[in-house]
mmCIF file of C-alpha atoms in Angstrom:
data_model
loop_
_atom_site.group_PDB
_atom_site.id
_atom_site.type_symbol
_atom_site.label_atom_id
_atom_site.label_comp_id
_atom_site.label_asym_id
_atom_site.label_seq_id
_atom_site.Cartn_x
_atom_site.Cartn_y
_atom_site.Cartn_z
ATOM 1 C CA UNK A 1 9.811 69.129 -44.686
ATOM 2 C CA UNK A 2 9.761 66.163 -42.327
ATOM 3 C CA UNK A 3 12.049 66.657 -39.399
ATOM 4 C CA UNK A 4 14.125 63.640 -38.350
ATOM 5 C CA UNK A 5 13.258 62.277 -34.971
ATOM 6 C CA UNK A 6 16.151 61.415 -32.699
ATOM 7 C CA UNK A 7 15.293 58.440 -30.498
ATOM 8 C CA UNK A 8 16.840 58.740 -27.070
ATOM 9 C CA UNK A 9 18.411 55.533 -25.797
ATOM 10 C CA UNK A 10 16.118 53.838 -23.297
ATOM 11 C CA UNK A 11 17.279 53.178 -19.790
ATOM 12 C CA UNK A 12 18.623 49.659 -19.377
ATOM 13 C CA UNK A 13 17.304 47.437 -16.661
ATOM 14 C CA UNK A 14 19.511 46.225 -13.838
ATOM 15 C CA UNK A 15 19.314 42.678 -15.208
ATOM 16 C CA UNK A 16 20.683 43.799 -18.584
ATOM 17 C CA UNK A 17 23.516 45.753 -16.976
ATOM 18 C CA UNK A 18 24.574 42.765 -14.903
ATOM 19 C CA UNK A 19 24.390 40.586 -18.005
ATOM 20 C CA UNK A 20 26.839 42.863 -19.876
ATOM 21 C CA UNK A 21 29.361 42.730 -17.054
ATOM 22 C CA UNK A 22 29.168 39.004 -16.437
ATOM 23 C CA UNK A 23 31.200 36.808 -18.781
ATOM 24 C CA UNK A 24 29.228 34.382 -20.879
ATOM 25 C CA UNK A 25 28.910 30.921 -19.366
ATOM 26 C CA UNK A 26 29.757 28.165 -21.744
ATOM 27 C CA UNK A 27 28.007 24.875 -21.092
ATOM 28 C CA UNK A 28 29.764 21.803 -22.409
ATOM 29 C CA UNK A 29 27.788 20.056 -25.110
ATOM 30 C CA UNK A 30 30.193 17.227 -25.630
ATOM 31 C CA UNK A 31 29.330 13.776 -24.323
ATOM 32 C CA UNK A 32 30.791 13.082 -20.882
ATOM 33 C CA UNK A 33 34.056 11.258 -21.006
ATOM 34 C CA UNK A 34 33.518 7.522 -20.911
ATOM 35 C CA UNK A 35 36.704 6.990 -18.939
ATOM 36 C CA UNK A 36 35.268 8.870 -15.952
ATOM 37 C CA UNK A 37 32.165 6.650 -15.749
ATOM 38 C CA UNK A 38 34.108 3.514 -16.565
ATOM 39 C CA UNK A 39 35.963 3.824 -13.256
ATOM 40 C CA UNK A 40 32.887 4.839 -11.252
ATOM 41 C CA UNK A 41 32.829 2.724 -8.030
ATOM 42 C CA UNK A 42 30.300 -0.100 -8.249
ATOM 43 C CA UNK A 43 29.201 0.175 -4.610
ATOM 44 C CA UNK A 44 28.521 3.892 -5.024
ATOM 45 C CA UNK A 45 26.546 3.206 -8.191
ATOM 46 C CA UNK A 46 24.320 0.682 -6.385
ATOM 47 C CA UNK A 47 23.841 3.073 -3.458
ATOM 48 C CA UNK A 48 22.620 5.782 -5.839
ATOM 49 C CA UNK A 49 20.241 3.437 -7.674
ATOM 50 C CA UNK A 50 18.802 2.174 -4.371
ATOM 51 C CA UNK A 51 17.857 5.742 -3.399
ATOM 52 C CA UNK A 52 16.040 6.591 -6.605
ATOM 53 C CA UNK A 53 12.238 6.810 -6.474
ATOM 54 C CA UNK A 54 10.672 3.382 -6.860
ATOM 55 C CA UNK A 55 8.910 4.547 -10.028
ATOM 56 C CA UNK A 56 12.336 4.931 -11.694
ATOM 57 C CA UNK A 57 12.664 1.148 -11.524
ATOM 58 C CA UNK A 58 10.261 0.767 -14.432
ATOM 59 C CA UNK A 59 12.588 2.899 -16.570
ATOM 60 C CA UNK A 60 16.076 1.750 -15.575
ATOM 61 C CA UNK A 61 15.458 -2.013 -15.590
ATOM 62 C CA UNK A 62 15.179 -2.364 -19.414
ATOM 63 C CA UNK A 63 18.349 -0.278 -20.031
ATOM 64 C CA UNK A 64 20.778 -3.208 -20.002
ATOM 65 C CA UNK A 65 21.291 -6.687 -18.584
ATOM 66 C CA UNK A 66 23.675 -5.416 -15.899
ATOM 67 C CA UNK A 67 21.091 -3.031 -14.459
ATOM 68 C CA UNK A 68 18.389 -5.670 -14.617
ATOM 69 C CA UNK A 69 20.619 -8.115 -12.689
ATOM 70 C CA UNK A 70 20.924 -5.653 -9.806
ATOM 71 C CA UNK A 71 17.769 -7.191 -8.353
ATOM 72 C CA UNK A 72 19.644 -10.390 -7.508
ATOM 73 C CA UNK A 73 22.750 -8.658 -6.133
ATOM 74 C CA UNK A 74 23.416 -9.086 -2.396
ATOM 75 C CA UNK A 75 25.187 -5.735 -2.130
ATOM 76 C CA UNK A 76 22.278 -4.004 -3.851
ATOM 77 C CA UNK A 77 19.880 -5.696 -1.417
ATOM 78 C CA UNK A 78 21.944 -4.319 1.476
ATOM 79 C CA UNK A 79 21.803 -0.822 -0.042
ATOM 80 C CA UNK A 80 18.024 -1.071 -0.360
ATOM 81 C CA UNK A 81 17.739 -2.242 3.265
ATOM 82 C CA UNK A 82 19.602 0.893 4.419
ATOM 83 C CA UNK A 83 17.100 3.202 2.749
ATOM 84 C CA UNK A 84 14.298 4.107 5.195
ATOM 85 C CA UNK A 85 10.800 3.082 4.143
ATOM 86 C CA UNK A 86 8.569 5.817 2.812
ATOM 87 C CA UNK A 87 4.821 5.785 2.385
ATOM 88 C CA UNK A 88 3.361 2.476 1.235
ATOM 89 C CA UNK A 89 1.955 1.942 -2.223
ATOM 90 C CA UNK A 90 -1.482 0.519 -2.861
ATOM 91 C CA UNK A 91 -2.290 -2.507 -5.019
ATOM 92 C CA UNK A 92 -5.912 -2.698 -6.150
ATOM 93 C CA UNK A 93 -8.245 -4.766 -8.299
ATOM 94 C CA UNK A 94 -10.810 -2.957 -10.392
ATOM 95 C CA UNK A 95 -14.282 -4.104 -11.358
ATOM 96 C CA UNK A 96 -13.420 -3.867 -15.058
ATOM 97 C CA UNK A 97 -10.116 -5.813 -14.825
ATOM 98 C CA UNK A 98 -10.329 -8.384 -12.034
ATOM 99 C CA UNK A 99 -7.280 -10.305 -13.262
ATOM 100 C CA UNK A 100 -4.889 -7.348 -13.526
ATOM 101 C CA UNK A 101 -3.961 -4.938 -10.774
ATOM 102 C CA UNK A 102 -3.508 -1.193 -10.519
ATOM 103 C CA UNK A 103 -0.832 0.298 -8.250
ATOM 104 C CA UNK A 104 -0.953 3.809 -6.816
ATOM 105 C CA UNK A 105 2.179 5.751 -5.824
ATOM 106 C CA UNK A 106 1.081 8.387 -3.260
ATOM 107 C CA UNK A 107 4.404 10.249 -3.448
ATOM 108 C CA UNK A 108 4.165 11.002 -7.169
ATOM 109 C CA UNK A 109 0.351 10.673 -7.135
ATOM 110 C CA UNK A 110 0.526 8.374 -10.129
ATOM 111 C CA UNK A 111 -1.148 5.125 -11.178
ATOM 112 C CA UNK A 112 0.806 2.170 -12.560
ATOM 113 C CA UNK A 113 -0.767 -0.770 -14.355
ATOM 114 C CA UNK A 114 1.259 -3.933 -13.863
ATOM 115 C CA UNK A 115 0.154 -7.353 -15.052
ATOM 116 C CA UNK A 116 1.265 -10.406 -13.053
ATOM 117 C CA UNK A 117 1.394 -13.097 -15.747
ATOM 118 C CA UNK A 118 1.933 -16.006 -13.324
ATOM 119 C CA UNK A 119 -1.401 -15.505 -11.540
ATOM 120 C CA UNK A 120 -4.035 -17.951 -12.851
ATOM 121 C CA UNK A 121 -6.428 -16.146 -15.177
ATOM 122 C CA UNK A 122 -9.409 -18.501 -14.841
ATOM 123 C CA UNK A 123 -10.008 -17.643 -11.175
ATOM 124 C CA UNK A 124 -10.358 -14.282 -9.448
ATOM 125 C CA UNK A 125 -7.495 -13.792 -6.983
ATOM 126 C CA UNK A 126 -7.912 -11.347 -4.113
ATOM 127 C CA UNK A 127 -5.058 -9.688 -2.247
ATOM 128 C CA UNK A 128 -5.533 -10.546 1.425
ATOM 129 C CA UNK A 129 -2.256 -9.545 3.144
ATOM 130 C CA UNK A 130 1.223 -8.122 2.564
ATOM 131 C CA UNK A 131 4.642 -7.869 4.214
ATOM 132 C CA UNK A 132 8.129 -6.778 3.166
ATOM 133 C CA UNK A 133 7.141 -5.798 -0.370
ATOM 134 C CA UNK A 134 5.283 -9.066 -1.039
ATOM 135 C CA UNK A 135 1.531 -9.484 -1.493
ATOM 136 C CA UNK A 136 -0.414 -12.600 -0.550
ATOM 137 C CA UNK A 137 -3.233 -13.572 -2.922
ATOM 138 C CA UNK A 138 -6.032 -16.038 -2.231
ATOM 139 C CA UNK A 139 -8.322 -17.292 -4.969
ATOM 140 C CA UNK A 140 -12.011 -16.590 -4.606
ATOM 141 C CA UNK A 141 -12.645 -20.316 -3.927
ATOM 142 C CA UNK A 142 -10.324 -20.103 -0.877
ATOM 143 C CA UNK A 143 -8.220 -23.040 -2.074
ATOM 144 C CA UNK A 144 -4.896 -21.671 -3.341
ATOM 145 C CA UNK A 145 -2.469 -19.093 -1.958
ATOM 146 C CA UNK A 146 0.026 -17.146 -4.090
ATOM 147 C CA UNK A 147 2.868 -14.792 -3.137
ATOM 148 C CA UNK A 148 4.097 -12.103 -5.493
ATOM 149 C CA UNK A 149 6.249 -8.985 -5.663
ATOM 150 C CA UNK A 150 4.135 -6.786 -7.964
ATOM 151 C CA UNK A 151 7.150 -4.655 -8.950
ATOM 152 C CA UNK A 152 9.480 -7.440 -10.086
ATOM 153 C CA UNK A 153 6.826 -10.145 -10.684
ATOM 154 C CA UNK A 154 8.707 -12.567 -8.436
ATOM 155 C CA UNK A 155 6.068 -15.259 -7.871
ATOM 156 C CA UNK A 156 5.400 -18.397 -5.819
ATOM 157 C CA UNK A 157 2.404 -20.701 -5.479
ATOM 158 C CA UNK A 158 2.162 -22.034 -1.945
ATOM 159 C CA UNK A 159 1.674 -25.755 -1.314
ATOM 160 C CA UNK A 160 -1.826 -27.029 -0.602
ATOM 161 C CA UNK A 161 -3.135 -26.598 2.910
ATOM 162 C CA UNK A 162 -3.429 -29.714 5.041
ATOM 163 C CA UNK A 163 -6.887 -28.714 6.281
ATOM 164 C CA UNK A 164 -9.610 -29.302 3.698
ATOM 165 C CA UNK A 165 -11.515 -26.179 4.684
ATOM 166 C CA UNK A 166 -12.852 -24.039 1.853
ATOM 167 C CA UNK A 167 -15.001 -21.609 3.827
ATOM 168 C CA UNK A 168 -14.126 -17.937 4.228
ATOM 169 C CA UNK A 169 -10.884 -17.354 6.172
ATOM 170 C CA UNK A 170 -9.047 -14.329 7.563
ATOM 171 C CA UNK A 171 -5.374 -14.026 6.612
ATOM 172 C CA UNK A 172 -2.383 -12.246 8.125
ATOM 173 C CA UNK A 173 1.271 -12.043 7.114
ATOM 174 C CA UNK A 174 4.489 -11.139 8.971
ATOM 175 C CA UNK A 175 8.242 -11.123 8.327
ATOM 176 C CA UNK A 176 10.499 -13.530 10.211
ATOM 177 C CA UNK A 177 13.257 -10.888 10.308
ATOM 178 C CA UNK A 178 13.902 -7.405 8.983
ATOM 179 C CA UNK A 179 13.379 -8.425 5.346
ATOM 180 C CA UNK A 180 12.057 -11.269 3.212
ATOM 181 C CA UNK A 181 15.557 -12.769 3.021
ATOM 182 C CA UNK A 182 14.954 -14.072 6.570
ATOM 183 C CA UNK A 183 11.648 -15.588 5.546
ATOM 184 C CA UNK A 184 7.997 -14.754 6.136
ATOM 185 C CA UNK A 185 4.968 -16.416 7.706
ATOM 186 C CA UNK A 186 1.291 -16.490 6.772
ATOM 187 C CA UNK A 187 -1.612 -17.345 9.076
ATOM 188 C CA UNK A 188 -5.157 -18.228 8.061
ATOM 189 C CA UNK A 189 -7.950 -18.684 10.573
ATOM 190 C CA UNK A 190 -11.544 -19.823 10.088
ATOM 191 C CA UNK A 191 -14.657 -19.025 12.092
ATOM 192 C CA UNK A 192 -14.653 -22.472 13.709
ATOM 193 C CA UNK A 193 -11.163 -21.881 15.123
ATOM 194 C CA UNK A 194 -9.210 -23.942 12.588
ATOM 195 C CA UNK A 195 -5.955 -22.293 11.629
ATOM 196 C CA UNK A 196 -2.598 -23.000 9.986
ATOM 197 C CA UNK A 197 0.735 -21.206 9.648
ATOM 198 C CA UNK A 198 2.887 -21.217 6.522
ATOM 199 C CA UNK A 199 6.670 -20.741 6.901
ATOM 200 C CA UNK A 200 8.520 -19.752 3.721
ATOM 201 C CA UNK A 201 11.791 -21.199 5.046
ATOM 202 C CA UNK A 202 10.388 -24.731 5.115
ATOM 203 C CA UNK A 203 7.821 -24.044 2.384
ATOM 204 C CA UNK A 204 5.145 -25.884 4.353
ATOM 205 C CA UNK A 205 1.965 -25.436 6.411
ATOM 206 C CA UNK A 206 1.760 -26.501 10.054
ATOM 207 C CA UNK A 207 -1.101 -26.740 12.547
ATOM 208 C CA UNK A 208 0.090 -25.116 15.812
ATOM 209 C CA UNK A 209 -2.750 -26.659 17.831
ATOM 210 C CA UNK A 210 -6.241 -25.811 19.007
ATOM 211 C CA UNK A 211 -7.402 -22.459 20.280
ATOM 212 C CA UNK A 212 -7.500 -22.132 24.088
ATOM 213 C CA UNK A 213 -10.858 -22.406 25.915
ATOM 214 C CA UNK A 214 -10.720 -18.661 26.637
ATOM 215 C CA UNK A 215 -11.439 -17.913 22.972
ATOM 216 C CA UNK A 216 -15.180 -17.880 22.328
ATOM 217 C CA UNK A 217 -16.145 -20.049 19.336
ATOM 218 C CA UNK A 218 -17.431 -19.808 16.696
ATOM 219 C CA UNK A 219 -15.575 -16.637 15.742
ATOM 220 C CA UNK A 220 -17.477 -13.855 14.045
ATOM 221 C CA UNK A 221 -14.601 -12.459 11.991
ATOM 222 C CA UNK A 222 -14.929 -9.143 10.184
ATOM 223 C CA UNK A 223 -13.716 -10.137 6.706
ATOM 224 C CA UNK A 224 -14.015 -6.553 5.443
ATOM 225 C CA UNK A 225 -11.175 -5.602 7.788
ATOM 226 C CA UNK A 226 -7.664 -6.769 6.909
ATOM 227 C CA UNK A 227 -5.377 -7.967 9.673
ATOM 228 C CA UNK A 228 -2.873 -5.594 11.279
ATOM 229 C CA UNK A 229 0.682 -6.717 12.098
ATOM 230 C CA UNK A 230 2.642 -5.073 14.923
ATOM 231 C CA UNK A 231 5.926 -6.551 16.214
ATOM 232 C CA UNK A 232 5.112 -10.035 14.962
ATOM 233 C CA UNK A 233 1.581 -10.067 16.424
ATOM 234 C CA UNK A 234 -1.441 -10.246 14.117
ATOM 235 C CA UNK A 235 -4.694 -8.509 15.068
ATOM 236 C CA UNK A 236 -8.073 -9.408 13.556
ATOM 237 C CA UNK A 237 -11.375 -7.559 13.976
ATOM 238 C CA UNK A 238 -14.269 -9.578 15.407
ATOM 239 C CA UNK A 239 -17.946 -9.146 16.235
ATOM 240 C CA UNK A 240 -20.243 -10.892 18.734
ATOM 241 C CA UNK A 241 -18.526 -10.053 20.943
ATOM 242 C CA UNK A 242 -17.098 -6.940 19.324
ATOM 243 C CA UNK A 243 -13.375 -6.644 19.742
ATOM 244 C CA UNK A 244 -9.994 -7.878 18.560
ATOM 245 C CA UNK A 245 -8.476 -11.345 18.200
ATOM 246 C CA UNK A 246 -4.660 -11.515 18.308
ATOM 247 C CA UNK A 247 -2.089 -14.193 17.513
ATOM 248 C CA UNK A 248 1.618 -14.052 18.393
ATOM 249 C CA UNK A 249 3.519 -15.649 15.497
ATOM 250 C CA UNK A 250 6.570 -16.327 17.690
ATOM 251 C CA UNK A 251 4.901 -17.872 20.768
ATOM 252 C CA UNK A 252 1.714 -19.181 19.140
ATOM 253 C CA UNK A 253 -0.486 -17.555 21.815
ATOM 254 C CA UNK A 254 -4.066 -16.495 21.037
ATOM 255 C CA UNK A 255 -5.801 -13.658 22.910
ATOM 256 C CA UNK A 256 -9.244 -12.132 22.646
ATOM 257 C CA UNK A 257 -10.156 -8.594 23.695
ATOM 258 C CA UNK A 258 -13.751 -7.414 24.078
ATOM 259 C CA UNK A 259 -13.783 -3.810 22.845
ATOM 260 C CA UNK A 260 -17.148 -2.322 21.891
ATOM 261 C CA UNK A 261 -17.054 -0.040 18.822
ATOM 262 C CA UNK A 262 -18.194 3.606 18.989
ATOM 263 C CA UNK A 263 -21.971 4.074 18.526
ATOM 264 C CA UNK A 264 -23.526 4.798 15.095
ATOM 265 C CA UNK A 265 -20.488 3.265 13.376
ATOM 266 C CA UNK A 266 -20.569 1.282 10.115
ATOM 267 C CA UNK A 267 -18.020 -0.122 7.641
ATOM 268 C CA UNK A 268 -15.267 0.051 10.241
ATOM 269 C CA UNK A 269 -11.869 -1.595 9.891
ATOM 270 C CA UNK A 270 -8.615 -1.921 11.803
ATOM 271 C CA UNK A 271 -5.587 0.181 10.893
ATOM 272 C CA UNK A 272 -2.066 0.728 12.227
ATOM 273 C CA UNK A 273 0.324 3.655 12.520
ATOM 274 C CA UNK A 274 3.702 3.619 14.301
ATOM 275 C CA UNK A 275 2.760 0.576 16.353
ATOM 276 C CA UNK A 276 -0.586 2.027 17.418
ATOM 277 C CA UNK A 277 -3.833 0.144 16.704
ATOM 278 C CA UNK A 278 -6.397 2.407 15.057
ATOM 279 C CA UNK A 279 -9.965 2.199 13.848
ATOM 280 C CA UNK A 280 -11.471 3.930 10.821
ATOM 281 C CA UNK A 281 -15.166 3.917 10.009
ATOM 282 C CA UNK A 282 -18.255 5.790 8.878
ATOM 283 C CA UNK A 283 -20.084 7.665 11.609
ATOM 284 C CA UNK A 284 -23.709 8.098 10.527
ATOM 285 C CA UNK A 285 -26.325 10.005 12.490
ATOM 286 C CA UNK A 286 -29.637 11.137 11.019
ATOM 287 C CA UNK A 287 -28.704 12.140 7.421
ATOM 288 C CA UNK A 288 -25.120 13.183 8.182
ATOM 289 C CA UNK A 289 -22.157 10.888 7.434
ATOM 290 C CA UNK A 290 -18.505 11.429 8.306
ATOM 291 C CA UNK A 291 -15.287 9.385 8.249
ATOM 292 C CA UNK A 292 -13.725 9.224 11.720
ATOM 293 C CA UNK A 293 -10.422 7.935 13.105
ATOM 294 C CA UNK A 294 -9.942 6.389 16.557
ATOM 295 C CA UNK A 295 -6.931 5.140 18.518
ATOM 296 C CA UNK A 296 -7.047 2.233 20.943
ATOM 297 C CA UNK A 297 -6.089 3.249 24.474
ATOM 298 C CA UNK A 298 -3.846 0.501 25.856
ATOM 299 C CA UNK A 299 -4.741 1.039 29.523
ATOM 300 C CA UNK A 300 -8.523 1.221 29.233
ATOM 301 C CA UNK A 301 -8.989 -0.766 25.977
ATOM 302 C CA UNK A 302 -11.384 1.917 24.745
ATOM 303 C CA UNK A 303 -11.493 3.759 21.411
ATOM 304 C CA UNK A 304 -10.611 7.463 21.518
ATOM 305 C CA UNK A 305 -11.510 9.665 18.554
ATOM 306 C CA UNK A 306 -8.462 11.534 17.269
ATOM 307 C CA UNK A 307 -9.563 12.953 13.917
ATOM 308 C CA UNK A 308 -12.371 13.171 11.399
ATOM 309 C CA UNK A 309 -12.731 14.182 7.770
ATOM 310 C CA UNK A 310 -13.099 17.935 7.085
ATOM 311 C CA UNK A 311 -16.706 19.074 7.354
ATOM 312 C CA UNK A 312 -16.652 20.567 3.852
ATOM 313 C CA UNK A 313 -15.933 17.109 2.415
ATOM 314 C CA UNK A 314 -18.580 15.455 4.599
ATOM 315 C CA UNK A 315 -21.286 17.736 3.185
ATOM 316 C CA UNK A 316 -20.974 15.836 -0.093
ATOM 317 C CA UNK A 317 -22.243 12.708 1.686
ATOM 318 C CA UNK A 318 -25.266 14.359 3.305
ATOM 319 C CA UNK A 319 -28.442 12.425 2.665
ATOM 320 C CA UNK A 320 -26.642 9.726 0.631
ATOM 321 C CA UNK A 321 -26.307 6.025 1.463
ATOM 322 C CA UNK A 322 -22.499 5.851 1.525
ATOM 323 C CA UNK A 323 -20.425 2.667 1.781
ATOM 324 C CA UNK A 324 -16.715 2.679 2.657
ATOM 325 C CA UNK A 325 -13.913 0.215 1.911
ATOM 326 C CA UNK A 326 -10.437 0.559 3.394
ATOM 327 C CA UNK A 327 -7.888 -0.272 0.682
ATOM 328 C CA UNK A 328 -4.782 0.143 2.833
ATOM 329 C CA UNK A 329 -4.415 0.282 6.610
ATOM 330 C CA UNK A 330 -0.725 0.989 7.347
ATOM 331 C CA UNK A 331 0.134 4.534 8.358
ATOM 332 C CA UNK A 332 -1.215 5.936 5.125
ATOM 333 C CA UNK A 333 -4.810 4.817 4.662
ATOM 334 C CA UNK A 334 -6.711 4.734 1.386
ATOM 335 C CA UNK A 335 -10.482 4.866 1.580
ATOM 336 C CA UNK A 336 -13.005 4.172 -1.172
ATOM 337 C CA UNK A 337 -16.303 5.974 -0.609
ATOM 338 C CA UNK A 338 -19.211 5.107 -2.886
ATOM 339 C CA UNK A 339 -22.887 5.804 -3.304
ATOM 340 C CA UNK A 340 -25.239 5.771 -6.272
ATOM 341 C CA UNK A 341 -24.464 9.420 -6.949
ATOM 342 C CA UNK A 342 -20.703 9.582 -6.383
ATOM 343 C CA UNK A 343 -17.423 7.681 -5.983
ATOM 344 C CA UNK A 344 -14.345 9.032 -4.202
ATOM 345 C CA UNK A 345 -10.833 7.832 -3.316
ATOM 346 C CA UNK A 346 -9.229 9.524 -0.311
ATOM 347 C CA UNK A 347 -5.963 9.018 1.547
ATOM 348 C CA UNK A 348 -5.365 9.786 5.205
ATOM 349 C CA UNK A 349 -1.874 10.184 6.669
ATOM 350 C CA UNK A 350 -2.156 9.056 10.283
ATOM 351 C CA UNK A 351 1.142 10.687 11.331
ATOM 352 C CA UNK A 352 0.468 14.176 9.887
ATOM 353 C CA UNK A 353 -3.347 13.848 10.037
ATOM 354 C CA UNK A 354 -3.635 15.071 6.477
ATOM 355 C CA UNK A 355 -6.546 14.216 4.177
ATOM 356 C CA UNK A 356 -6.008 14.129 0.397
ATOM 357 C CA UNK A 357 -8.182 13.355 -2.606
ATOM 358 C CA UNK A 358 -6.918 10.784 -5.135
ATOM 359 C CA UNK A 359 -7.442 11.074 -8.858
ATOM 360 C CA UNK A 360 -9.492 8.321 -10.466
ATOM 361 C CA UNK A 361 -7.866 5.168 -11.800
ATOM 362 C CA UNK A 362 -7.822 5.315 -15.606
ATOM 363 C CA UNK A 363 -6.202 2.742 -17.872
ATOM 364 C CA UNK A 364 -3.456 3.922 -20.269
ATOM 365 C CA UNK A 365 -5.047 5.487 -23.352
ATOM 366 C CA UNK A 366 -8.396 5.189 -21.638
ATOM 367 C CA UNK A 367 -10.910 7.740 -20.444
ATOM 368 C CA UNK A 368 -13.319 5.824 -18.257
ATOM 369 C CA UNK A 369 -12.575 5.727 -14.539
ATOM 370 C CA UNK A 370 -12.132 2.216 -13.164
ATOM 371 C CA UNK A 371 -14.189 1.145 -10.159
ATOM 372 C CA UNK A 372 -11.971 -0.088 -7.337
ATOM 373 C CA UNK A 373 -13.198 -3.339 -5.794
ATOM 374 C CA UNK A 374 -10.558 -4.200 -3.179
ATOM 375 C CA UNK A 375 -6.959 -3.462 -2.353
ATOM 376 C CA UNK A 376 -4.097 -3.598 0.108
ATOM 377 C CA UNK A 377 -1.127 -1.475 1.098
ATOM 378 C CA UNK A 378 2.432 -2.725 0.593
ATOM 379 C CA UNK A 379 5.888 -1.215 1.027
ATOM 380 C CA UNK A 380 7.545 -1.389 -2.420
ATOM 381 C CA UNK A 381 10.805 -3.343 -2.341
ATOM 382 C CA UNK A 382 12.866 -4.172 -5.424
ATOM 383 C CA UNK A 383 14.758 -7.040 -3.804
ATOM 384 C CA UNK A 384 11.901 -8.897 -2.064
ATOM 385 C CA UNK A 385 11.750 -12.458 -3.390
ATOM 386 C CA UNK A 386 8.690 -14.661 -3.185
#
């Protein structure tokens, strides 16, 4: 005879006991009342939209015509101006797609692939400067300038320059006020000292005059280094003599500073963080290579090393012929490090001194990593108009 087994009730957990005592929470499944959102204040709605992550713009713009028209609203522009700027984005051209750009959002660590249809397709256009959410492009023949907001595709082709000079030029860009609504200016300068300034307010180029005798000509400009803008003054990197060339966009004054670079330095470029001029470059000695960061000391006009890449990362470069390109030089730097055996993208936050590795750029539905050729940093702005 099989004896019946009496199962003793198991001891309940504390979570189950609390669940029995607590009343069940009923979540409403009905659609929110339309009347509530119908009376939602318009200014509050624009303030909320302005504080969304920039990446949300790609999703909310196609929702309806009203949301799309926010970009031309003055009140929405004011809301955007009140939002403090975060880390810049990076706009880059890849070897495989020279006529379409790739944008990198360092906050979400995500790539975006945005085509600018107005850019001429028959000529390669390189991004040479940026300001206020706008990027300045110059065609590879150094004949035509273009201004574009890569987020909204606002576009403008600049008038022809008065100087018929098609040699390589260095380019810088500044805002005339706190935003592009007050206008912007672009400066190009050639090695022989020729230069012109474009003012978006008058939509024209002007020749401010000749360089003063104190500037040694011809200039040996470092075209691998993009210009740095601080308080309306543009700074360009030069060689022979090594140093910095500056131009004040307000007063039109040129200055030249002889500042020798640190020894054993290659592929160096200017950078900027919180109004401080910085230098980033490859320090190579024997078979060891490391990325180093310097700050310019205002009193002595000497470079002081403030940081360098972690040693564990530098071991990967040992014995390799590494080349470096700086793809963004404003607070958050992006560096492209390449050799025959490897290719790396790295960001450096100058304020927190944090190094981070960046995932490779891959096209949608693609698998092959794209090779970055050149790039620039820009602060994304939905309301910046070319």
